[in-house]
Short mmCIF file of C-alpha atoms in Angstrom, two decimals:
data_model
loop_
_atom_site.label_atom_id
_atom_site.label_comp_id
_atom_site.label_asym_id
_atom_site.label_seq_id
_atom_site.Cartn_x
_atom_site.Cartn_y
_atom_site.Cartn_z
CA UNK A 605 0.00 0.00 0.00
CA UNK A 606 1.01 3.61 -0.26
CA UNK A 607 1.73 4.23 2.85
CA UNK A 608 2.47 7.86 3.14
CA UNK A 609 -0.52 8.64 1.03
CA UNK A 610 -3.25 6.16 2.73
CA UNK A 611 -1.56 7.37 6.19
CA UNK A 612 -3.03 11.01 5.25
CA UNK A 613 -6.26 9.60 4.77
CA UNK A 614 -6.19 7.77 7.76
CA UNK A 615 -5.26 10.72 9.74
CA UNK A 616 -8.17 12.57 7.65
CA UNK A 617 -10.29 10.76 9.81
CA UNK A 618 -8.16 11.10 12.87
CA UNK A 619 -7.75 14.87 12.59
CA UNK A 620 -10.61 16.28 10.46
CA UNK A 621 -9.04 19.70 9.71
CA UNK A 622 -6.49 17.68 7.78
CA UNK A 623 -9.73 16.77 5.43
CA UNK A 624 -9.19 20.93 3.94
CA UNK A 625 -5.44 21.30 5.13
CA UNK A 626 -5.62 23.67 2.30
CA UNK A 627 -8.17 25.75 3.68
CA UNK A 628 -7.57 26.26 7.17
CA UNK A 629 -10.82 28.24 8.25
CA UNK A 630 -10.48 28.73 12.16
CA UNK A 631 -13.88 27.15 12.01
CA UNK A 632 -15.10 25.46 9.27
CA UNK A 633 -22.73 22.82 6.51
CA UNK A 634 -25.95 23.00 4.58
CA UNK A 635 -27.71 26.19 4.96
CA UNK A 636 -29.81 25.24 7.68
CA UNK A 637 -28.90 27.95 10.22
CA UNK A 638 -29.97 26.12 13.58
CA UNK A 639 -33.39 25.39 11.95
CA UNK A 640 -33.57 29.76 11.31
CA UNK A 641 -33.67 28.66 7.49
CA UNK A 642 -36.88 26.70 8.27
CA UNK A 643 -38.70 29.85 9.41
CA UNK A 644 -41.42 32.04 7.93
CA UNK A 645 -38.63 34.65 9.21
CA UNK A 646 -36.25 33.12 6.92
CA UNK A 647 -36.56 35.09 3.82
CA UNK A 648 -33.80 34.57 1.32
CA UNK A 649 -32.36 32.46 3.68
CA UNK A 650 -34.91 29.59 3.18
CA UNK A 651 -33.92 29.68 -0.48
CA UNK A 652 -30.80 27.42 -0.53
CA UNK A 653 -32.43 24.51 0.88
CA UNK A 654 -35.59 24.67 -1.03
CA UNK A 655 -36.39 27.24 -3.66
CA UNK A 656 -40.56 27.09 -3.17
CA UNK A 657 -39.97 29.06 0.40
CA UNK A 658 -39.90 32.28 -2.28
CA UNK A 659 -43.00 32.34 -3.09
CA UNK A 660 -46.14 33.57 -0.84
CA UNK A 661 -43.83 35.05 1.67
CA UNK A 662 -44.23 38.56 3.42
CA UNK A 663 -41.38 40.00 1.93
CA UNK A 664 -41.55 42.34 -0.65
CA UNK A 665 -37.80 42.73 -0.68
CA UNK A 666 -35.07 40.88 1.07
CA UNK A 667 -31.80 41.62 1.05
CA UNK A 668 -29.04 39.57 2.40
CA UNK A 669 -25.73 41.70 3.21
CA UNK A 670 -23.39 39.03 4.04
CA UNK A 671 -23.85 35.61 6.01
CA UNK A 672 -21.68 32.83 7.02
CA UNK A 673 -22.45 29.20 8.18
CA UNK A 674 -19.59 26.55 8.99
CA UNK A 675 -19.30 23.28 10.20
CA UNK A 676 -16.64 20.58 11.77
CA UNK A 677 -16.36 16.93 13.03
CA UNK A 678 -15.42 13.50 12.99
CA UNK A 679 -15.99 10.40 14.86
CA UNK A 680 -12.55 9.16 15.51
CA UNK A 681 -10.99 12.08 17.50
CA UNK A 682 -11.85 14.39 20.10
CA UNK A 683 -9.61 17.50 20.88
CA UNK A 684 -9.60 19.53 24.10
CA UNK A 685 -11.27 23.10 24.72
CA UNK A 686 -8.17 24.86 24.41
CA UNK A 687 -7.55 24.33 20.85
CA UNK A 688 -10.25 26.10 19.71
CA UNK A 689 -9.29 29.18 21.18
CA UNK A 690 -5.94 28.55 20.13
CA UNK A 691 -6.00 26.33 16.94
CA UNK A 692 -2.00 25.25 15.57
CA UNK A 693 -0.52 26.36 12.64
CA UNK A 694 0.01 22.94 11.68
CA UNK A 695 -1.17 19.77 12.60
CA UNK A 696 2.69 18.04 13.50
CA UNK A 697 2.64 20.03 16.71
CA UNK A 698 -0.45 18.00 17.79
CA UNK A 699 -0.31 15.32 20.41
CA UNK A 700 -1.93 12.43 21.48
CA UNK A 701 -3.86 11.90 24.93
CA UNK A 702 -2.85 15.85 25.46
CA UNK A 703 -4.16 17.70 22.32
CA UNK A 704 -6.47 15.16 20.95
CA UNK A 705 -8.19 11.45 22.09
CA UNK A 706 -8.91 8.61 19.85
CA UNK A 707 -11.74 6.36 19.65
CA UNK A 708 -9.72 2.90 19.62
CA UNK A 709 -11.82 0.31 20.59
CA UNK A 710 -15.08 1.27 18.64
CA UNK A 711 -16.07 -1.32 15.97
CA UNK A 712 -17.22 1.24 13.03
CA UNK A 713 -15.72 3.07 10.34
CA UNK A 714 -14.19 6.39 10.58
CA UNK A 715 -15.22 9.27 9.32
CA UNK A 716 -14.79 13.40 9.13
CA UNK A 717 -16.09 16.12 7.40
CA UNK A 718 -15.56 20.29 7.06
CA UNK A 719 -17.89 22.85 5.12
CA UNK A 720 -18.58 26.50 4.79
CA UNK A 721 -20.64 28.40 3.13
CA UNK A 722 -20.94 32.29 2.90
CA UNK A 723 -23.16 34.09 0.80
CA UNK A 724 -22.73 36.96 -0.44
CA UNK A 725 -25.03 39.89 -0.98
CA UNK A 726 -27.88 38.75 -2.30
CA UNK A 727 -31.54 39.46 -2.83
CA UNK A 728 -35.40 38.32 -3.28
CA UNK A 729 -38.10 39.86 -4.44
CA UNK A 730 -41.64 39.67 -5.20
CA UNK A 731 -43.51 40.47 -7.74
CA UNK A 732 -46.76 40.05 -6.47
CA UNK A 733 -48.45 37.25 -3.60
CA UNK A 734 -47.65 34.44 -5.68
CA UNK A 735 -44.55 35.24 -7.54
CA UNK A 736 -41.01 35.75 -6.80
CA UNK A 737 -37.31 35.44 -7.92
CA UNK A 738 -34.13 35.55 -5.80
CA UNK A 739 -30.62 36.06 -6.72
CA UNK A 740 -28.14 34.37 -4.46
CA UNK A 741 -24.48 34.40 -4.85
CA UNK A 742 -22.50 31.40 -2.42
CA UNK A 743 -18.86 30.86 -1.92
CA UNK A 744 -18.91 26.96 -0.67
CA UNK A 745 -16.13 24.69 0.66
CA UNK A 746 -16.57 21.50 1.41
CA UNK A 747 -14.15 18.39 2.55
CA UNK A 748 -15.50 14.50 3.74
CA UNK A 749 -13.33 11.95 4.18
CA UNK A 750 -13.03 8.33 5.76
CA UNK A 751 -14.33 5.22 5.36
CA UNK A 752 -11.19 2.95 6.96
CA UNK A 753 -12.06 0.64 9.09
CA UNK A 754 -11.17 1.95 12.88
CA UNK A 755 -8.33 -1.46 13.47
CA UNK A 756 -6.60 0.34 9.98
CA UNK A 757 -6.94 3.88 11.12
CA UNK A 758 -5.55 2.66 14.28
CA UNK A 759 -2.89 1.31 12.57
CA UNK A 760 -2.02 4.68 11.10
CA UNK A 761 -3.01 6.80 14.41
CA UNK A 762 -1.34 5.06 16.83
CA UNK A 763 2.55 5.61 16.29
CA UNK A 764 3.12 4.84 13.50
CA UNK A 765 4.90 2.68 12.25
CA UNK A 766 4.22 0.91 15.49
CA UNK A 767 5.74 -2.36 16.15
CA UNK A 768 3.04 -3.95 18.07
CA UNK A 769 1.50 -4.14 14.36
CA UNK A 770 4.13 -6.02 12.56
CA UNK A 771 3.08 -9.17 11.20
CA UNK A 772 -0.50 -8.63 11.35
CA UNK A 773 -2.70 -8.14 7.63
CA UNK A 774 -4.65 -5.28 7.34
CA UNK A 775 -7.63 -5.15 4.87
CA UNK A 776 -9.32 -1.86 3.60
CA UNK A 777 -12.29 -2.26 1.31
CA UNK A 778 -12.25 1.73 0.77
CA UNK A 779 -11.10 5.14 1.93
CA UNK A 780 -10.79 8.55 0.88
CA UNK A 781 -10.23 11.66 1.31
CA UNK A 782 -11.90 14.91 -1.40
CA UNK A 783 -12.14 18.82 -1.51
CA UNK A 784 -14.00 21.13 -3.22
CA UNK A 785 -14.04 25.11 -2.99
CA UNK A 786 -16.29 26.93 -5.42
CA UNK A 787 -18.66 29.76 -6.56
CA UNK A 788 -22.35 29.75 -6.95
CA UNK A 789 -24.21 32.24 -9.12
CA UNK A 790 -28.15 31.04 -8.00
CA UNK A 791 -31.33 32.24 -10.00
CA UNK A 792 -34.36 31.03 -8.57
CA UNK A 793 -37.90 31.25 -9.38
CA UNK A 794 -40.64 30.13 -7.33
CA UNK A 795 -44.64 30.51 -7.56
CA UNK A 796 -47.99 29.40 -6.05
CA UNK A 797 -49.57 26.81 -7.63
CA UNK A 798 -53.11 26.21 -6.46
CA UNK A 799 -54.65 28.36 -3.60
CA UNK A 800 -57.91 27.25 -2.57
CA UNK A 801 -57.91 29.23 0.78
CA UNK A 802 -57.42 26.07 2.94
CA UNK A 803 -54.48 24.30 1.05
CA UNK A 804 -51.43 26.33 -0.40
CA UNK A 805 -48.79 24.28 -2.59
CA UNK A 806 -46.30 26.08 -4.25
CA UNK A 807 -43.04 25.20 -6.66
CA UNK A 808 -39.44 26.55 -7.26
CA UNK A 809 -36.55 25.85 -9.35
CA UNK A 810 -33.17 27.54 -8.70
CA UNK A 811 -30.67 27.22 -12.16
CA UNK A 812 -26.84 27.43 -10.76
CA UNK A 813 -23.83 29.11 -12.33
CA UNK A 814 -20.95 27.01 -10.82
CA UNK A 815 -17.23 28.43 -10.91
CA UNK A 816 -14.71 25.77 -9.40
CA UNK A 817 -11.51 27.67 -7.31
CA UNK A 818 -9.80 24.04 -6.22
CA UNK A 819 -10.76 20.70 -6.03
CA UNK A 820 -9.05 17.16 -5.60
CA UNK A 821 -9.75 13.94 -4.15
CA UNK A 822 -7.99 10.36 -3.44
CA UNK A 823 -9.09 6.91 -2.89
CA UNK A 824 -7.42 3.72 -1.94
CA UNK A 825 -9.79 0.79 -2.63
CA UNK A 826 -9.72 -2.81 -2.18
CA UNK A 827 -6.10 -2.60 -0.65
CA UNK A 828 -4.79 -5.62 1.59
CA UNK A 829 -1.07 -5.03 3.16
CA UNK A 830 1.50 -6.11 5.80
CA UNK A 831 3.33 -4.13 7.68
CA UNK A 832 6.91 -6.57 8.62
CA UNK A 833 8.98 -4.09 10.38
CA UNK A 834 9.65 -0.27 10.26
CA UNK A 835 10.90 -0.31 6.86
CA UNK A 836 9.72 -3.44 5.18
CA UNK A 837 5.90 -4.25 3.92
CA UNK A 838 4.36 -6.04 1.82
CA UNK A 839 1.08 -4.78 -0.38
CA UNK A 840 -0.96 -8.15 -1.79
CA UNK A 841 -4.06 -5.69 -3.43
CA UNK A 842 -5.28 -2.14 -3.75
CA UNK A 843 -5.56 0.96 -6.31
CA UNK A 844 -5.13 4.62 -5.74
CA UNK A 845 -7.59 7.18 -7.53
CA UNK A 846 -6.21 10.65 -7.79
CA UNK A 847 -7.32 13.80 -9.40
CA UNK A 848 -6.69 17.55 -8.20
CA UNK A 849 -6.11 20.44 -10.19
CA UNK A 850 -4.06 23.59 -10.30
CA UNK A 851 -5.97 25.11 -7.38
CA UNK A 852 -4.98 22.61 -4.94
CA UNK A 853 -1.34 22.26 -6.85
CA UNK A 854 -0.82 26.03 -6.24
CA UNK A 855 -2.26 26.59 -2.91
CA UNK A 856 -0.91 29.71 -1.37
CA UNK A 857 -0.92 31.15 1.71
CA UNK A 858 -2.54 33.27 3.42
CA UNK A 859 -5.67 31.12 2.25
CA UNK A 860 -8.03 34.14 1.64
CA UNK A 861 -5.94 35.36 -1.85
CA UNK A 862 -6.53 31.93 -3.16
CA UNK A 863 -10.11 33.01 -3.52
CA UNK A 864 -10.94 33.93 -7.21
CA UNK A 865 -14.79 35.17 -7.86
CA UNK A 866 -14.10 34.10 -11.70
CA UNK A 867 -12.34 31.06 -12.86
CA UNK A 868 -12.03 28.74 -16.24
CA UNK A 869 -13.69 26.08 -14.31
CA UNK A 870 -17.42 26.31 -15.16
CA UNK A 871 -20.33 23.90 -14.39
CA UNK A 872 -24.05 23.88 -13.82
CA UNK A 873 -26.60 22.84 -11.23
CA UNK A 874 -29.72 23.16 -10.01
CA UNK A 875 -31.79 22.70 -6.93
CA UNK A 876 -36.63 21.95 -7.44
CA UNK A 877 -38.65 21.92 -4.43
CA UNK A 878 -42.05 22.13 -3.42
CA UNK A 879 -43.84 23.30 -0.37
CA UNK A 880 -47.80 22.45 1.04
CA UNK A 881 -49.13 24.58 3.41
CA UNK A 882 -52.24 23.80 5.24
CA UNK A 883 -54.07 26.86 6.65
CA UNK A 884 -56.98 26.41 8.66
CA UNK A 885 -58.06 29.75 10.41
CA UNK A 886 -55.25 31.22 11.99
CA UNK A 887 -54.66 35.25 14.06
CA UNK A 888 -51.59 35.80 11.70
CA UNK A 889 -48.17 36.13 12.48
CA UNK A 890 -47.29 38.27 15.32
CA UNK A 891 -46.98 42.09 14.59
CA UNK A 892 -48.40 41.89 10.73
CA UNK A 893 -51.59 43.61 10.13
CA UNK A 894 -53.14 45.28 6.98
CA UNK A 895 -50.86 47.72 6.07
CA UNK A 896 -47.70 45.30 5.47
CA UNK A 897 -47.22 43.53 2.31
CA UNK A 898 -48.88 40.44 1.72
CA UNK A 899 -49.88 40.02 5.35
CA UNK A 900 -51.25 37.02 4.91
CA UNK A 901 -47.72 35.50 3.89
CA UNK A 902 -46.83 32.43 5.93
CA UNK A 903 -49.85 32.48 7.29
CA UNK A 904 -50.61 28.66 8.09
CA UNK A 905 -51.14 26.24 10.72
CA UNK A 906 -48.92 23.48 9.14
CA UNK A 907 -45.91 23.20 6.08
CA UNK A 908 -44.47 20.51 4.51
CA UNK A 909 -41.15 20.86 2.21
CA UNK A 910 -39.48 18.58 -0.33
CA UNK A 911 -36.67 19.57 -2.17
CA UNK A 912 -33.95 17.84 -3.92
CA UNK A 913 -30.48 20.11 -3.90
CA UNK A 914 -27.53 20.08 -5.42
CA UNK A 915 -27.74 18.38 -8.78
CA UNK A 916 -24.57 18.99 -10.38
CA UNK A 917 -20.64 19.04 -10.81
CA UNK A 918 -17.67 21.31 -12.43
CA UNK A 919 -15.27 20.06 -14.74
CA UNK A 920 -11.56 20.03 -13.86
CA UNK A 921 -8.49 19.58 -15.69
CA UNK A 922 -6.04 17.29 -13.68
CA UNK A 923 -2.02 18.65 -13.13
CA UNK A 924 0.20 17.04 -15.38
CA UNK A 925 1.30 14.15 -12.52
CA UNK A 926 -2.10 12.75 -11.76
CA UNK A 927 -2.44 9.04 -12.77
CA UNK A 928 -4.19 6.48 -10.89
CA UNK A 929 -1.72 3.76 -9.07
CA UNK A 930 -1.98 -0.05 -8.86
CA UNK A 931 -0.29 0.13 -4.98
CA UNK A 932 0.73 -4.08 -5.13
CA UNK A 933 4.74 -4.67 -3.90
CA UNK A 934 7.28 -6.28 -2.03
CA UNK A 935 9.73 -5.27 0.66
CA UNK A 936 9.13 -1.40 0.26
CA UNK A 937 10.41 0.76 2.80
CA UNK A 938 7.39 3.72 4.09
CA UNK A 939 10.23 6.28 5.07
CA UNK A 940 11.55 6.38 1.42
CA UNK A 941 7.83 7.37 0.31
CA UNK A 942 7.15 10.22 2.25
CA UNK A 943 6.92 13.75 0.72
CA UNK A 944 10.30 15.09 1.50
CA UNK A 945 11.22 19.04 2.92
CA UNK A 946 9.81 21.36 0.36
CA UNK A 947 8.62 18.84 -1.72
CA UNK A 948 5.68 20.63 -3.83
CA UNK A 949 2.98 17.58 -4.64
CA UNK A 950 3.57 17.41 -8.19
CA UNK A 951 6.84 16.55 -7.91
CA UNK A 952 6.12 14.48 -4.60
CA UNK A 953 3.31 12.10 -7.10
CA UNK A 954 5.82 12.24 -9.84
CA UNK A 955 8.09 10.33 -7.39
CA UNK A 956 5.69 7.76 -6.50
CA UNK A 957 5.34 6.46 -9.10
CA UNK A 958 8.65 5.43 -9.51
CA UNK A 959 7.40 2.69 -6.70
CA UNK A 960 4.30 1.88 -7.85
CA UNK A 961 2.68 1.13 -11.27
CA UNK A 962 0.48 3.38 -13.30
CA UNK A 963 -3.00 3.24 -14.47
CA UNK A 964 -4.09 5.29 -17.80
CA UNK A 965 -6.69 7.75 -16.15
CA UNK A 966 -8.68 10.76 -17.86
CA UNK A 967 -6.80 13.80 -17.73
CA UNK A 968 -10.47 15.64 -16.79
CA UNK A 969 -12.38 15.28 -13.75
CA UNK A 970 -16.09 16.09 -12.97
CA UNK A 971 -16.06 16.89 -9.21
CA UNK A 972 -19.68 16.43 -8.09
CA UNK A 973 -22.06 18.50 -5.76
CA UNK A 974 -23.27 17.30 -2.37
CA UNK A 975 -26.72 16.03 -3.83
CA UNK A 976 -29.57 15.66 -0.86
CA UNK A 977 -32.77 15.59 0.03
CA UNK A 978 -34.55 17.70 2.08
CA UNK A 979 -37.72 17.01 4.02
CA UNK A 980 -38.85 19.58 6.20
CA UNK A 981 -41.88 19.84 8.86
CA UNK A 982 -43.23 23.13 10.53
CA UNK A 983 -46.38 23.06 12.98
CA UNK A 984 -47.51 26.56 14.28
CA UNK A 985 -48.68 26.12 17.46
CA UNK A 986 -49.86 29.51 18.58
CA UNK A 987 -48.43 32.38 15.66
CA UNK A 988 -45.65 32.70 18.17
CA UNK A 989 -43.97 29.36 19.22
CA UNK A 990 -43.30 27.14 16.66
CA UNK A 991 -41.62 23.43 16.38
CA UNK A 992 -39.80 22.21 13.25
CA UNK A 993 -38.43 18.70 11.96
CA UNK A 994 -35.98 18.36 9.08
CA UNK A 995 -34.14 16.11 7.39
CA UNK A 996 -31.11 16.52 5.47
CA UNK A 997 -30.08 12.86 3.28
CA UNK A 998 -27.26 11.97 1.35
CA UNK A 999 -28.01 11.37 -2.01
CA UNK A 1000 -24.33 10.62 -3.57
CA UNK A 1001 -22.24 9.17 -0.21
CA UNK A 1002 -21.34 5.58 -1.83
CA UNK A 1003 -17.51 4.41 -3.05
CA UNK A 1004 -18.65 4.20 -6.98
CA UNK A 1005 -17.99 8.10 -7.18
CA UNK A 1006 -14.13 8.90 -5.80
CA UNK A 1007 -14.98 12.81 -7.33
CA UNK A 1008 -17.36 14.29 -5.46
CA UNK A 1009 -18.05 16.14 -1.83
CA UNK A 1010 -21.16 14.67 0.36
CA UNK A 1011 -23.32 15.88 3.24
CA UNK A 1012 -23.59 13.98 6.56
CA UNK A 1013 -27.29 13.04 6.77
CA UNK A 1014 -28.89 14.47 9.61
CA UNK A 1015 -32.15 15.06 11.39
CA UNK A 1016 -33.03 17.94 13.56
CA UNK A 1017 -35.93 19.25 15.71
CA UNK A 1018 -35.71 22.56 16.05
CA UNK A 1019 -38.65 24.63 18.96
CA UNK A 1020 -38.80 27.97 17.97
CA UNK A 1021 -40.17 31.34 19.24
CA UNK A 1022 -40.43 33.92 16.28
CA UNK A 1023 -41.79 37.35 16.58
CA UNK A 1024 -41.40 39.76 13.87
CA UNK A 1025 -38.22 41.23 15.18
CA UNK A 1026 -37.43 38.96 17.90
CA UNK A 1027 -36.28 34.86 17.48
CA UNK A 1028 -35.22 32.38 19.31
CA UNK A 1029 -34.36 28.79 17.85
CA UNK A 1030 -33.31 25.55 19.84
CA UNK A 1031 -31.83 23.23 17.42
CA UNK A 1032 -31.68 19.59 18.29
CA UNK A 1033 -29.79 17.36 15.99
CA UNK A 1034 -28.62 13.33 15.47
CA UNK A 1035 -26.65 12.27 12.37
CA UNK A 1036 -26.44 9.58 10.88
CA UNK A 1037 -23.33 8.45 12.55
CA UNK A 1038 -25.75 8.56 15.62
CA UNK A 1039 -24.05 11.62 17.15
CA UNK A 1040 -25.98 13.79 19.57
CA UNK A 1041 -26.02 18.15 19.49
CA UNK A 1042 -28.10 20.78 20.89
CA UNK A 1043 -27.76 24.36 19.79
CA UNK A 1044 -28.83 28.06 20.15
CA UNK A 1045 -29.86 30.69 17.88
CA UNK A 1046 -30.61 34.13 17.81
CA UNK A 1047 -32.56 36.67 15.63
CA UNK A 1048 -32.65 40.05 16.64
CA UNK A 1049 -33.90 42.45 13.91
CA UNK A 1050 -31.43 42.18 10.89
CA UNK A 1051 -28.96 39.78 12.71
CA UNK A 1052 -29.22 36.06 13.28
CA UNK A 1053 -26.18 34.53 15.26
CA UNK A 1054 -25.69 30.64 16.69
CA UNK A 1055 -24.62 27.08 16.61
CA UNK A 1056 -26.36 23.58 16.31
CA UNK A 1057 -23.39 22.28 18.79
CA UNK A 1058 -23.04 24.80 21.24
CA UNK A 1059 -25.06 23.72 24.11
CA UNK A 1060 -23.88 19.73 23.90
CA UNK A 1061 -20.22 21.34 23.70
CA UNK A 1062 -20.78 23.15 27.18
CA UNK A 1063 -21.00 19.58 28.77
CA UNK A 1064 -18.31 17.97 26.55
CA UNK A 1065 -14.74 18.46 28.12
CA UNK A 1066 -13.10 17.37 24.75
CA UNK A 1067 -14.97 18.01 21.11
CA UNK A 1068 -15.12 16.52 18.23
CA UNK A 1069 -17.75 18.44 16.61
CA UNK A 1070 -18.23 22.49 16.11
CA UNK A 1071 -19.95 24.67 13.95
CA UNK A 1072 -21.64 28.29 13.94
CA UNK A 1073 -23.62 30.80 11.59
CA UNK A 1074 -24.37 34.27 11.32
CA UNK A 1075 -26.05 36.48 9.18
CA UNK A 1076 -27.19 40.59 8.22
CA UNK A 1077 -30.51 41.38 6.20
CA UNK A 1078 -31.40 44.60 5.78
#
């Protein structure tokens, strides 16, 4: 096996700010906001996650200045308090049973995942009670990796190379490691379809402008090896898949003048989603009367949402090194395969393969969106206090696709108290890798602050998951 690459992915789950070393945000989700996006309140901000929440609003206008939403985790490591006030500059200077705690004896697979997403100023408007279009412009980054079984990522966590390993076989069926950092130009268009006083459905369709900055990705699959001392093993099986391109290649630092609003790397997408509303007699929302727009807006007892998102990828063009690897040999030594002391990658992959064989690979890549579905539930229990159930699922998370960036499928509950300047929102979340969070948010006239994590991580000692959001509408 290819030691010094699978080792990064192994650590990718052990560490999962190594999943975007490139991009290392201080903090690093879907635009769900705490379950904020799920509110009448939501405005423009209810757009990304299903384009139908456009139409019928109370918003003639909505204007987004600037808002940013970011999320972290894994479920192989947990790092103390400390280092999130005081995050390293690099993740050598890390250690074990001080800085961070492994999950060793758990029986699962491993593993972690990093996104943000800001958008940028943005706007909605209406052109009467039953149709609207929004213009949203996103700047998204996104890492998953994992996969490994947790006896291989021990194997790479714990020491390595550790001696108390020689001799044994290690399988790995899959595990990888991607990135993806790009623009999104959104036009969205959403209507009400049939309005017979008591039932409300209405339809969107958002049409996406994508512009990729830097992707890449790697995958080791079907890959069966022996470690027989410090600087012998033997690799029976296995193939690496690699493609990155010259954003990744040419990182720079700081990581903010990487960002590029236009590129030559152009795709499309699209997000379709509808929404039923059932409105038996209701007061109306707090604070609306006659003489605000469409007062009626929102106005229902109960709301269902489906909406499929992310439904499309960017072309790449590989750097000149990429090739996949067949990983089988004998008697090869790990330390002479590590990336050496300013060893750029391209030269570092144009080394490997002087160990391992090539395999012909395309010289383009299509990195892939993270495709989901979205279920949503909102009951109205008195026009002020509110409870909410979403679901956010996977729709592209299998092996067959090395090129692509995922979400972790989730479910949250979210009890909410919205006035019309005033919110509060009390997220409640399990994913599918049955972890546990309970969050805060806040809306207080244009600004909406919080985090789905933040009041589990106030009992936690060590963390392994973190996340926040915050956002200005005028």
């Amino acid at each position: 096996m290819l030691f010094r690459v699978i080792r990064a992915l192994g650590l990718a789950t052990v560490i999962a700010i190594s999943l975007i070393e490139p991009y290392k945000a201080k903090a690093q989700m879907n635009m769900n906001m705490g379950g904020y996006a799920n509110s009448h309140y939501a405005g423009i901000y209810g757009v990304p996650s299903n384009p139908a929440m456009a139409a019928g609003t109370h918003f003639k206008w909505d204007i987004n200045v600037a808002g940013v939403n970011a999320a972290l985790g894994n479920t192989y490591a947990r790092f103390s308090k400390s280092l999130i006030f005081h995050p390293p500059d690099s993740l050598q200077g890390l250690k074990r049973n001080r800085d961070y705690f492994l999950d060793t004896l758990s029986t699962g697979k491993q593993f972690g995942w990093g996104n943000m997403d800001v958008m940028m100023p943005s706007f909605m408007y209406s052109f009467d009670e039953t149709k609207s279009i929004a213009f949203v412009w996103r700047v998204r980054a996104q890492g998953n990796g994992g996969g490994m079984n947790t006896d291989v990522a021990n194997f790479f966590a714990n020491n390595f190379p550790n001696s108390q390993y020689n001799n044994q076989r290690f399988d790995m069926e899959v595990a990888s490691g991607s990135f993806h950092m790009w623009n999104e130009y959104d036009l969205s268009y959403a209507q009400i379809i049939k309005d017979d006083g008591m039932h409300l459905l209405k339809g969107g369709v958002t049409l996406k402008i994508l512009n990729g900055i830097a992707a890449g990705y790697a995958q080791v699959e079907d890959a069966s090896f022996t470690m027989n001392s410090a600087t012998s093993a033997d690799i029976y099986s296995g193939t690496l898949k690699v493609g990155y391109n010259d954003g990744i290649n040419n990182w720079k630092k700081p990581n903010t003048s990487n960002y590029k609003p236009f590129t030559g790397n152009w795709g499309l997408g699209m997000d379709i989603g509808v929404v039923y509303e059932w409105r038996a007699e209701m007061d109306g929302l707090q604070g609306y009367d006659e003489m605000d727009w469409n007062p009626e807006g929102d106005d229902y007892k109960m709301r269902l949402g489906v909406s499929i998102t992310d439904f499309g990828g960017i072309s790449y063009k590989k750097v000149a090194s990429n090739t996949d690897l067949s990983l089988i040999a004998s008697n090869i030594n790990p330390y002479e395969i590590k990336m050496r002391k300013g060893e750029g990658w391209q030269s570092y992959y144009r080394r490997l393969q002087q160990y391992f064989t090539p395999i012909a690979s395309d010289e383009k890549f299509r990195m892939n969106l993270p495709t989901a579905l979205n279920v949503m539930f909102d009951y109205n229990i008195d026009a002020r206090f509110f409870v909410n159930g979403a679901a956010v699922m996977s729709l592209n998370s299998g092996r067959y696709d090395p090129s692509k960036t995922y979400m972790v499928s989730h479910f949250t509950i979210t009890p909410r108290y919205d006035g019309r300047h005033f919110g509060v929102y009390i997220p409640i979340d399990v994913n599918n890798h049955s972890q546990f969070d309970m969050g805060a948010g806040f809306r207080l006239g244009p600004l909406v602050i919080g985090s789905n994590t933040v009041l589990s991580n106030l009992f936690q000692k060590n963390k392994n998951r973190l996340d926040g959001f915050v956002a200005l509408r005028l």
